[in-house]
């Protein structure tokens, strides 16, 4: 069994630590028994926004929490060192310093910076002296269809240059053909290739089509040792949704109940409003509990979310609706 | 106050109060005191009592206790307004109903906040569920009004409708009563619940802006005495009641024999059935909506959990964890799941029922505020024999037991006096669609719970009441045939002649029970004489024990309800064929009994059998257009065992006119033939015997209508009773029927033309069926 106790990020207290998910043998009976009733899940997701609301100082605190959970991301073909350095600067100082000072969280940073392999070194250098980890998307992201040995090698290369987290993509075809053994084996090898780096398994839920597929793929990836399960690359036609999230976090809950190990969750793509972020946090709090409100077990994969949160925070502090140009671009 | 930094660490939910200044301002604008709404204006407040916010205990306003005079004034105003309201036509009424729908939307937040303050339900529910459903109900009924004149020719409004509604969905229940009543051209006197009168008064005031003519809608506030005055008022033509079974029973008794139409939507102990292949997390989330919606103060709450034994332990563990996550508190807070109990009296009732129960009692580990609150509670390990598996608690208390097989799940589900709703959770479509018809309920939700829509009928069977609300079927309860009806003249039995004419071999007519000819239990017979003094034969005088035997035989024939429509049609045709073969004999018998030529009656009877043979596979259900991704089936199911006192006139045609629709729709029946001319009926059982009709589907008990009406009407295992008897029995039947709240269809001493159109058709089919709404949300 591998364990890895993360170094607590000093500016966020109290920190929770937990044993890293070692995985387990593939239990096909369990996989086959998983059910996901789409319309019932959609109803639960649709009523969540009406059931949960945080206001005033609570909302401000929750939005700050959301910032601490963001994997600030750039995954574009036109990324350059300059672009990545600017993003990293924003990661270190996600909100104007005097605002954070007033709010009582002067050292707040985002959860991680997420880039392609070629930008890992740039990002690691730009984040030196901070505790912000660099995450690399890997394994032939986003389609995951490059040669298998190259996909594994890509992981190793990223870890070698300092990526602490690896966001892999699974082979969607294994899910769509019900080849759970192949999915398990693939995930297992990718996890091994990550070594001490944490591995987030991107399911590309928009391409798995059904919630039943999402639930089963979630479970198989956890059995194979995923540290996080993540919805999307951001490149599929449909990215993170609340019904998909509910399905995946129920799988996380069942996995913990059966094995005792906590697995993290990362919705990615399409979460761009502060209000959406609050909804996701409420979902995590209600369905999984407080440990899943910490960066060890929850991240937002987002690029434009931070800007909306900054404006909401300024509104909280000043009582006036804010403007984008008052906040530094990332 | 916590700092942002502290909250950042605790990630607690803070207060998120909905503002209530506008609601308080509305109350204040009325000086906090309200009269009744009669004739388009408030009366001066009088004999006022307080209505409180149950969450805080604070007085919200004072409303007036409606007296008999107040009710009389409201009824008189409604009566005066009714003719003109009917005459503006469906399209004219549609515009007003449309405006009411729009006004509810425009004032949605005010209604929602006021409802939550008066009732204690979470603002989420009043804002996201109750009030949108109210608006939807008026929109939908605007449409029904628009289409009424073309779709339902030959029907007219009932007149003045009295509505008595409960406190659990104050404005929604108003909508369920008022929208169809107004759409159909009736005027209304509505008595809101004593605990929750305020939204009804706000609605009345706002209705002026919709152009609702004065007197069309009247609101009289007050307690049960005021409701009783509405029910008792002779100027009311129809009563619609939603509330407890015990009050429903009183209303059934109070209106017996009055000729008032009645629909009752009463209590329940609805089963929530979870199979081992269900999406368990979704089923648990469904329970939150089933039993912790409105604090379980819901007539159709899924309050009786039946879970398959193999998954019970895991299911209960997950359920408890979910319960712990529920948030109780100020109903005006936008971040709570469970609000206040409506009144301290109700709270005491709940506490009293839970105290001393068997089983394991688990209270959710959530913070319970001081005051009128009760925590979400699960009582597991109960059995069918446990009191709380049978009694409605009307609070946030779920009881549970386990089952082994689908058959056992059906048996447990139906082991109840109630029959309102049921939820069935399985991912197996075969199982779901097999279970849905077998569960005794008016509404079945597959993989869902507490779904409502104006297009879909809602209502119960058994002691959950009768009648449907929503859809065309709901509207029909507010209409009656336009045709004028005459009083029914009673034909006299032929007395024994001074000198008897006796010819041929003695023939003894028997009762016909369970497919066998049976001697009457009492051992008494009666001679039947022709008009010319000829002894035609003897018939047995049936008694209560014969009724008991006949009802038992009818229940034993339950397979008939599952026969296909095609199969039932074949047997009805065959009965017609066999009757036709003996037409001359039956015509002669009718002539002997009535003195009139019977050939036309025999022909009409054969034709009637053919008509219902035709209907047997054509009285189709519907798929309702509900505004969600779901199939909502309105399925016509047999009522069960129907008793019928057949007409004294038309001794053969009358009997066949009630028998044929009953059996065509899959019911078994116990028929009491014409008292004065019973021999065509006893001859007829020989026709039945030769027509492949399964034993017990039709049972014939001859005898005195007056003697037999009481045991039939009071029989707790008879599901409906029809009477076309010329004896004055309608009041007795309706009163006795209160026991198990069976459906009744009685003539109130009015005649029916059995040879004509009134003698057959959809009215009979509707009485012979229950509409079950089966909701099947879908999507993968």
mmCIF file of C-alpha atoms in Angstrom, chain B residues 20 24 51-61 116-121 329-333 339-344 369-373:
data_model
loop_
_atom_site.group_PDB
_atom_site.id
_atom_site.type_symbol
_atom_site.label_atom_id
_atom_site.label_comp_id
_atom_site.label_asym_id
_atom_site.label_seq_id
_atom_site.Cartn_x
_atom_site.Cartn_y
_atom_site.Cartn_z
ATOM 1 C CA UNK B 20 -41.130 39.266 4.999
ATOM 2 C CA UNK B 24 -46.393 42.042 7.098
ATOM 3 C CA UNK B 51 -53.689 32.890 13.411
ATOM 4 C CA UNK B 52 -50.056 32.419 14.371
ATOM 5 C CA UNK B 53 -46.712 31.808 12.781
ATOM 6 C CA UNK B 54 -45.939 28.322 14.116
ATOM 7 C CA UNK B 55 -42.204 28.857 13.800
ATOM 8 C CA UNK B 56 -42.209 31.801 16.188
ATOM 9 C CA UNK B 57 -45.501 31.462 18.007
ATOM 10 C CA UNK B 58 -46.231 35.087 17.160
ATOM 11 C CA UNK B 59 -49.701 36.246 16.187
ATOM 12 C CA UNK B 60 -49.867 37.147 12.511
ATOM 13 C CA UNK B 61 -53.437 38.384 12.308
ATOM 14 C CA UNK B 116 -44.635 30.044 4.911
ATOM 15 C CA UNK B 117 -45.392 32.435 7.759
ATOM 16 C CA UNK B 118 -48.879 31.073 8.295
ATOM 17 C CA UNK B 119 -48.087 27.387 7.799
ATOM 18 C CA UNK B 120 -44.446 26.923 8.823
ATOM 19 C CA UNK B 121 -43.350 25.143 5.661
ATOM 20 C CA UNK B 329 -35.042 25.793 11.268
ATOM 21 C CA UNK B 330 -36.746 29.056 10.496
ATOM 22 C CA UNK B 331 -39.046 28.282 7.563
ATOM 23 C CA UNK B 332 -38.247 31.681 6.069
ATOM 24 C CA UNK B 333 -34.591 30.710 5.850
ATOM 25 C CA UNK B 339 -39.668 23.789 8.849
ATOM 26 C CA UNK B 340 -42.116 23.996 11.709
ATOM 27 C CA UNK B 341 -45.067 21.782 12.551
ATOM 28 C CA UNK B 342 -48.232 23.710 11.759
ATOM 29 C CA UNK B 343 -49.496 24.031 15.329
ATOM 30 C CA UNK B 344 -48.572 22.901 18.855
ATOM 31 C CA UNK B 369 -34.935 24.598 17.172
ATOM 32 C CA UNK B 370 -36.982 25.472 20.209
ATOM 33 C CA UNK B 371 -40.698 25.655 19.655
ATOM 34 C CA UNK B 372 -43.060 23.908 17.311
ATOM 35 C CA UNK B 373 -40.530 21.611 15.638
#
